[in-house]
Amino acid sequence: MEDQKTVADDSQIIQVVIDPSKNNIEPVSKEESRPVEIFDKKTSSSSLSLSEILKRFHAGYFRISMSLCSQALLWKILRDNSTDDAHAFRRVFRILPSASFSLLWSLALFALASLSLLYLLRCFFHFEKVKAEFLHRVGVNYLFAPWISWLLLLQSSPFISPKSTYYQVLWWVFMVPIVVLDVKIYGQWFTKGKRFLSTMANPASQLSVIGNLVAAQAAARMGWRESAMCMFSLGITHYVVLFVTLYQRLTGSSNLPAMLRPVFFLFIAAPSMASLAWNSISGRFDIAAKMLFFLSLFLFLSLVSRPTLFKKSMKKFGIAWWAYSFPVSILAAASVEYAEEVTSTGAHVLMLLLSLLSLLVLLLLLIFTAINTNMLTIPLHDPKSATKQ
């Protein structure tokens, strides 16, 4: 009897557990099943939602346009300097069809216009996130990136002459935001306690310097020597202070996330851009330009000889990978001007190697980006750290 009773009790217990008609069991089964369906639907819809893309989009994506525009500028310099009496290594680039440069410039224009439109919509619909970027010590520096891209694209344009009115008007349009950001950021470095350079400095801070140098080069191409000297002095002065601060690896420069370590290549871009700007101002690649070029070349060798520094950042593709292309392209452009001045075989071999390397890096990044088209839908871990993606 006891065994039968036990069996009966057990069956009753089992019946209670599996009986879906009980009120205390039904909510549990719904909670276990419904969230999966809701989550799947929400995830699939958010991947196609413009609003979600705008939330996740940030100024760091302008690394893509900076890379394309700097490559277009490199091709323009190569094309303009590849004359009949040029060195044999330089005449190699004349085999490229003329339509290839127009295609590259058009691609850069399309990418930059698309990114600018997305960011403009982000400013309109999600201004609080733009404000969070401005307050972020890394993200604020990428607010220079759109204007750097437009100035590079303007200089490489095959349709607008530097002496034209359109060029001059566009220079003012793209230069004024850079100066406004300079006043705000450099002023904070000087006056605001928590915004001192020693605590805020990081490799991305060099974008503020690069913005001034690109504007100086564009002004020099127009023949506006005084404006070019003004922007160059503003950029090079802060570069010296910033470089020393970063070289000492103070608080701000030592805690960069591992995924952002490709930003270290901006150490190459700043002196390379300074050498190009000074070359445009002085009219020749003189001693000052050569010194800046040699500095950038040394920094390039220092970085490529330490691949373990970028090991963690290379495990998974991210938008930060585009930080490799822009500095290498600017270094290659500086090597072209250096080779034209020196005219030695070694200088032209260096120019050829760096130019091919910059093109190879760009092509690889385009391929990886085409494969990983879901970059814009990657969720952010912190609304204030958009640049960490």
C-alpha positions as CSV (number, residue, x, y, z in Angstrom):
1,M,0.0,0.0,0.0
2,E,2.8,2.4,0.8
3,D,4.5,1.7,-2.5
4,Q,1.3,2.3,-4.4
5,K,0.7,5.5,-2.4
6,T,4.3,6.6,-3.2
7,V,3.8,5.9,-6.9
8,A,0.5,7.8,-6.9
9,D,2.1,10.7,-5.1
10,D,5.0,10.7,-7.6
11,S,2.6,10.6,-10.6
12,Q,0.7,13.5,-9.1
13,I,3.8,15.4,-8.6
14,I,4.9,14.8,-12.2
15,Q,1.4,15.7,-13.4
16,V,1.6,19.0,-11.6
17,V,4.9,19.8,-13.1
18,I,4.0,19.1,-16.7
19,D,0.4,20.2,-16.6
20,P,0.2,23.4,-18.7
21,S,-3.2,24.3,-17.4
22,K,-1.8,25.3,-14.0
23,N,-1.6,29.1,-13.5
24,N,1.6,29.0,-11.7
25,I,3.4,27.2,-14.5
26,E,2.0,28.9,-17.6
27,P,3.7,32.3,-17.1
28,V,7.1,30.5,-16.7
29,S,6.7,28.8,-20.1
30,K,5.7,32.1,-21.7
31,E,8.7,34.0,-20.2
32,E,11.0,31.3,-21.5
33,S,9.7,31.3,-25.0
34,R,8.6,34.9,-25.8
35,P,11.9,36.8,-25.1
36,V,13.7,34.7,-27.7
37,E,11.2,35.7,-30.4
38,I,11.1,39.3,-29.4
39,F,14.8,39.5,-29.2
40,D,15.3,37.9,-32.7
41,K,12.7,40.3,-34.2
42,K,14.2,43.3,-32.5
43,T,17.7,42.4,-33.6
44,S,16.8,41.8,-37.2
45,S,14.9,45.0,-37.4
46,S,17.5,47.1,-35.7
47,S,20.1,45.9,-38.2
48,L,18.0,47.6,-40.9
49,S,16.9,50.6,-39.0
50,L,18.4,53.9,-39.9
51,S,17.8,55.2,-36.4
52,E,19.9,52.4,-34.9
53,I,22.6,53.0,-37.5
54,L,22.7,56.7,-36.6
55,K,23.0,55.7,-32.9
56,R,26.0,53.5,-33.5
57,F,27.6,55.7,-36.2
58,H,30.4,58.0,-34.9
59,A,33.1,60.3,-36.3
60,G,35.6,57.6,-36.2
61,Y,34.2,56.2,-39.4
62,F,35.7,59.2,-41.2
63,R,38.9,57.2,-41.1
64,I,37.6,55.6,-44.3
65,S,37.3,59.0,-46.1
66,M,40.6,60.2,-44.8
67,S,42.3,57.1,-46.3
68,L,40.5,57.4,-49.7
69,C,41.1,61.1,-50.0
70,S,44.8,60.9,-49.0
71,Q,45.2,58.1,-51.6
72,A,43.7,60.4,-54.2
73,L,46.1,63.1,-53.2
74,L,49.0,60.7,-53.5
75,W,47.9,59.7,-57.0
76,K,47.5,63.3,-58.0
77,I,51.1,64.1,-56.9
78,L,52.4,61.1,-58.7
79,R,50.5,62.0,-61.9
80,D,51.6,65.6,-61.8
81,N,55.3,64.8,-61.2
82,S,55.5,61.9,-63.7
83,T,57.0,63.9,-66.7
84,D,59.1,62.6,-69.6
85,D,62.3,63.7,-67.9
86,A,61.4,62.2,-64.6
87,H,63.3,59.2,-63.1
88,A,62.5,55.8,-64.6
89,F,60.9,54.6,-61.3
90,R,58.5,57.5,-61.4
91,R,57.6,57.0,-65.0
92,V,56.2,53.5,-63.9
93,F,53.1,55.3,-62.6
94,R,52.4,56.6,-66.1
95,I,51.2,53.2,-67.2
96,L,48.1,53.6,-65.1
97,P,45.1,54.8,-67.1
98,S,44.1,58.4,-66.5
99,A,40.5,57.2,-65.8
100,S,41.8,55.3,-62.7
101,F,42.5,58.5,-60.8
102,S,39.1,60.0,-61.7
103,L,37.5,56.7,-60.5
104,L,39.5,56.8,-57.2
105,W,38.6,60.5,-56.6
106,S,34.9,59.8,-57.4
107,L,34.9,56.9,-54.9
108,A,36.5,59.1,-52.3
109,L,33.8,61.8,-52.9
110,F,31.0,59.3,-52.7
111,A,32.3,57.8,-49.4
112,L,32.9,61.2,-47.9
113,A,29.5,62.6,-49.0
114,S,27.8,59.5,-47.6
115,L,29.6,59.6,-44.3
116,S,28.9,63.4,-44.0
117,L,25.2,62.9,-44.6
118,L,25.0,60.1,-42.0
119,Y,26.7,62.3,-39.4
120,L,24.6,65.3,-40.3
121,L,21.5,63.1,-39.6
122,R,23.1,61.9,-36.4
123,C,23.6,65.6,-35.3
124,F,19.9,66.3,-36.1
125,F,18.3,63.2,-34.5
126,H,20.8,62.1,-31.8
127,F,22.6,65.3,-30.8
128,E,23.2,64.0,-27.3
129,K,25.5,61.3,-28.7
130,V,27.4,63.9,-30.7
131,K,27.8,65.9,-27.4
132,A,29.0,62.7,-25.7
133,E,31.7,62.4,-28.5
134,F,32.8,65.9,-27.9
135,L,33.2,65.2,-24.2
136,H,35.2,62.0,-24.9
137,R,38.9,62.4,-24.8
138,V,39.4,60.2,-27.9
139,G,36.2,60.9,-29.8
140,V,36.6,64.7,-29.8
141,N,39.7,64.4,-32.0
142,Y,37.8,62.6,-34.8
143,L,35.6,65.7,-35.1
144,F,38.5,67.0,-37.2
145,A,38.4,64.1,-39.5
146,P,35.5,65.3,-41.8
147,W,37.2,68.6,-42.4
148,I,40.6,67.0,-43.0
149,S,38.9,64.7,-45.6
150,W,37.2,67.5,-47.4
151,L,40.4,69.6,-47.6
152,L,42.4,66.5,-48.9
153,L,39.7,65.9,-51.5
154,L,39.7,69.6,-52.5
155,Q,43.5,69.5,-53.1
156,S,43.3,66.3,-55.1
157,S,40.3,67.5,-57.2
158,P,40.9,67.1,-61.0
159,F,38.2,69.6,-61.7
160,I,38.8,72.6,-59.4
161,S,41.9,74.8,-59.8
162,P,43.6,76.2,-56.6
163,K,43.3,79.7,-58.2
164,S,39.5,79.4,-58.7
165,T,36.9,81.1,-56.6
166,Y,35.3,77.8,-55.8
167,Y,38.5,76.5,-54.3
168,Q,38.9,79.6,-52.1
169,V,35.3,79.6,-50.9
170,L,35.5,75.9,-50.1
171,W,38.8,76.4,-48.2
172,W,37.1,78.9,-45.9
173,V,34.1,76.5,-45.4
174,F,36.3,73.6,-44.4
175,M,38.9,75.7,-42.5
176,V,36.6,77.6,-40.1
177,P,35.4,74.5,-38.2
178,I,39.0,73.5,-37.7
179,V,39.8,76.8,-36.1
180,V,36.7,76.7,-33.9
181,L,37.7,73.2,-32.7
182,D,41.3,74.5,-32.1
183,V,40.1,77.3,-30.0
184,K,37.9,75.0,-27.9
185,I,40.4,72.1,-27.5
186,Y,43.6,74.1,-27.2
187,G,41.9,76.5,-24.8
188,Q,40.9,73.6,-22.6
189,W,44.5,72.3,-22.6
190,F,45.6,75.7,-21.3
191,T,42.9,76.7,-18.8
192,K,40.6,73.8,-17.6
193,G,42.0,71.7,-14.8
194,K,40.5,68.3,-15.8
195,R,41.3,69.0,-19.5
196,F,45.1,69.5,-19.1
197,L,47.1,68.1,-22.0
198,S,48.9,65.8,-19.6
199,T,45.7,64.0,-18.8
200,M,43.9,64.3,-22.1
201,A,46.7,63.5,-24.6
202,N,46.4,60.4,-26.7
203,P,47.7,59.5,-30.2
204,A,44.4,60.6,-31.7
205,S,45.1,64.1,-30.4
206,Q,47.4,64.5,-33.4
207,L,44.4,64.8,-35.6
208,S,44.0,68.4,-34.4
209,V,47.5,69.1,-35.5
210,I,47.0,67.4,-38.9
211,G,43.8,69.5,-39.5
212,N,45.9,72.7,-39.2
213,L,48.6,71.3,-41.4
214,V,46.2,70.2,-44.2
215,A,44.6,73.6,-44.1
216,A,48.1,75.2,-44.4
217,Q,48.9,73.1,-47.4
218,A,45.7,73.9,-49.1
219,A,46.2,77.7,-48.5
220,A,49.8,77.5,-49.8
221,R,48.5,75.9,-53.1
222,M,46.3,79.0,-53.5
223,G,49.2,81.3,-53.0
224,W,47.9,82.5,-49.7
225,R,51.3,82.4,-48.0
226,E,50.3,84.4,-44.8
227,S,47.2,82.2,-44.2
228,A,49.3,79.1,-44.8
229,M,52.0,80.3,-42.3
230,C,49.3,81.1,-39.7
231,M,47.8,77.6,-39.9
232,F,51.2,75.9,-40.1
233,S,52.5,77.8,-37.0
234,L,49.4,76.9,-35.1
235,G,49.7,73.2,-35.9
236,I,53.5,72.8,-35.6
237,T,53.7,74.6,-32.2
238,H,51.1,72.3,-30.7
239,Y,52.6,69.3,-32.4
240,V,55.9,69.9,-30.6
241,V,54.2,70.1,-27.2
242,L,51.9,67.1,-28.0
243,F,54.7,65.0,-29.3
244,V,56.8,65.5,-26.2
245,T,53.8,64.7,-24.0
246,L,53.0,61.5,-25.9
247,Y,56.6,60.5,-26.0
248,Q,56.8,60.6,-22.2
249,R,53.7,58.4,-22.1
250,L,51.9,60.3,-19.4
251,T,48.5,59.4,-18.0
252,G,46.4,60.1,-21.0
253,S,48.6,58.4,-23.6
254,S,49.1,55.1,-21.7
255,N,45.6,53.8,-21.3
256,L,44.4,53.6,-24.9
257,P,42.2,50.5,-25.5
258,A,43.9,47.7,-27.3
259,M,41.4,47.9,-30.2
260,L,42.5,51.5,-30.9
261,R,46.2,50.8,-31.1
262,P,46.3,51.3,-34.9
263,V,45.8,55.0,-34.0
264,F,49.6,54.9,-33.1
265,F,50.2,55.2,-36.8
266,L,49.1,58.9,-36.6
267,F,52.6,59.4,-35.2
268,I,53.7,59.0,-38.8
269,A,51.0,61.2,-40.3
270,A,51.7,64.4,-38.4
271,P,55.3,65.0,-39.4
272,S,54.6,63.7,-42.9
273,M,51.8,66.2,-43.3
274,A,54.0,68.9,-41.9
275,S,56.7,68.2,-44.5
276,L,54.1,68.4,-47.3
277,A,52.7,71.6,-45.9
278,W,56.1,73.2,-45.6
279,N,57.0,72.0,-49.1
280,S,54.0,73.9,-50.4
281,I,54.8,77.0,-48.4
282,S,58.5,77.2,-49.2
283,G,58.1,76.0,-52.8
284,R,60.7,73.3,-52.4
285,F,61.5,70.3,-50.2
286,D,64.2,72.1,-48.2
287,I,66.0,71.1,-45.0
288,A,63.0,71.7,-42.7
289,A,60.8,69.5,-44.9
290,K,63.5,66.8,-45.1
291,M,63.9,66.8,-41.3
292,L,60.2,66.2,-40.8
293,F,60.2,63.5,-43.5
294,F,63.1,61.7,-41.8
295,L,61.3,61.9,-38.5
296,S,58.2,60.3,-39.9
297,L,60.2,57.6,-41.6
298,F,61.9,56.8,-38.4
299,L,58.6,56.6,-36.6
300,F,57.3,54.3,-39.3
301,L,60.2,51.9,-38.9
302,S,59.8,52.0,-35.1
303,L,56.1,50.9,-35.4
304,V,56.4,48.3,-38.1
305,S,59.3,46.6,-36.2
306,R,56.9,46.1,-33.2
307,P,54.1,43.9,-34.6
308,T,53.2,42.6,-31.2
309,L,51.9,46.0,-30.2
310,F,49.0,45.6,-32.7
311,K,48.5,41.8,-32.1
312,K,45.3,42.3,-30.0
313,S,43.8,44.9,-32.3
314,M,44.3,42.6,-35.3
315,K,42.3,39.6,-33.9
316,K,39.0,41.0,-35.1
317,F,38.3,43.4,-37.9
318,G,37.1,46.8,-36.8
319,I,36.8,50.4,-38.1
320,A,40.1,51.2,-36.3
321,W,42.0,49.2,-38.9
322,W,41.5,52.1,-41.3
323,A,43.9,54.1,-39.1
324,Y,46.7,52.3,-41.0
325,S,46.0,53.6,-44.4
326,F,45.9,57.4,-44.0
327,P,49.4,57.8,-42.4
328,V,51.1,55.4,-44.9
329,S,49.5,57.3,-47.8
330,I,50.7,60.7,-46.4
331,L,54.2,59.3,-45.8
332,A,54.2,58.0,-49.4
333,A,53.2,61.4,-50.7
334,A,56.0,63.0,-48.7
335,S,58.4,60.5,-50.2
336,V,57.4,61.5,-53.7
337,E,58.2,65.2,-53.0
338,Y,61.5,64.1,-51.4
339,A,62.4,61.9,-54.4
340,E,61.7,64.8,-56.7
341,E,64.1,67.1,-54.8
342,V,66.9,64.5,-54.2
343,T,66.6,62.7,-57.6
344,S,68.7,59.8,-56.4
345,T,67.9,56.1,-57.2
346,G,67.5,55.2,-53.5
347,A,65.0,58.0,-52.9
348,H,62.9,56.8,-55.9
349,V,63.1,53.2,-54.7
350,L,61.8,54.3,-51.3
351,M,59.0,56.3,-53.1
352,L,58.0,53.3,-55.1
353,L,57.9,50.9,-52.2
354,L,55.9,53.3,-50.0
355,S,53.4,54.1,-52.8
356,L,52.8,50.4,-53.5
357,L,52.5,49.7,-49.8
358,S,49.9,52.4,-49.3
359,L,47.9,51.1,-52.3
360,L,48.1,47.5,-51.0
361,V,46.9,48.6,-47.5
362,L,44.0,50.5,-49.0
363,L,42.9,47.6,-51.2
364,L,43.1,45.1,-48.3
365,L,41.0,47.4,-46.1
366,L,38.4,47.8,-48.9
367,I,38.2,44.0,-49.2
368,F,37.8,43.5,-45.4
369,T,35.2,46.2,-45.2
370,A,33.2,44.7,-48.0
371,I,33.3,41.4,-46.3
372,N,32.3,42.9,-42.9
373,T,29.4,45.1,-44.0
374,N,27.8,44.9,-40.6
375,M,30.2,47.3,-38.9
376,L,27.5,50.0,-38.6
377,T,25.2,47.7,-36.7
378,I,27.7,46.7,-34.0
379,P,26.2,47.8,-30.6
380,L,28.1,50.2,-28.4
381,H,29.1,49.2,-25.0
382,D,29.2,52.8,-23.7
383,P,27.3,55.7,-25.3
384,K,30.3,58.0,-24.5
385,S,32.9,55.7,-26.1
386,A,31.8,55.5,-29.7
387,T,35.3,55.5,-30.8
388,K,36.0,52.2,-29.1
389,Q,34.3,50.2,-31.9
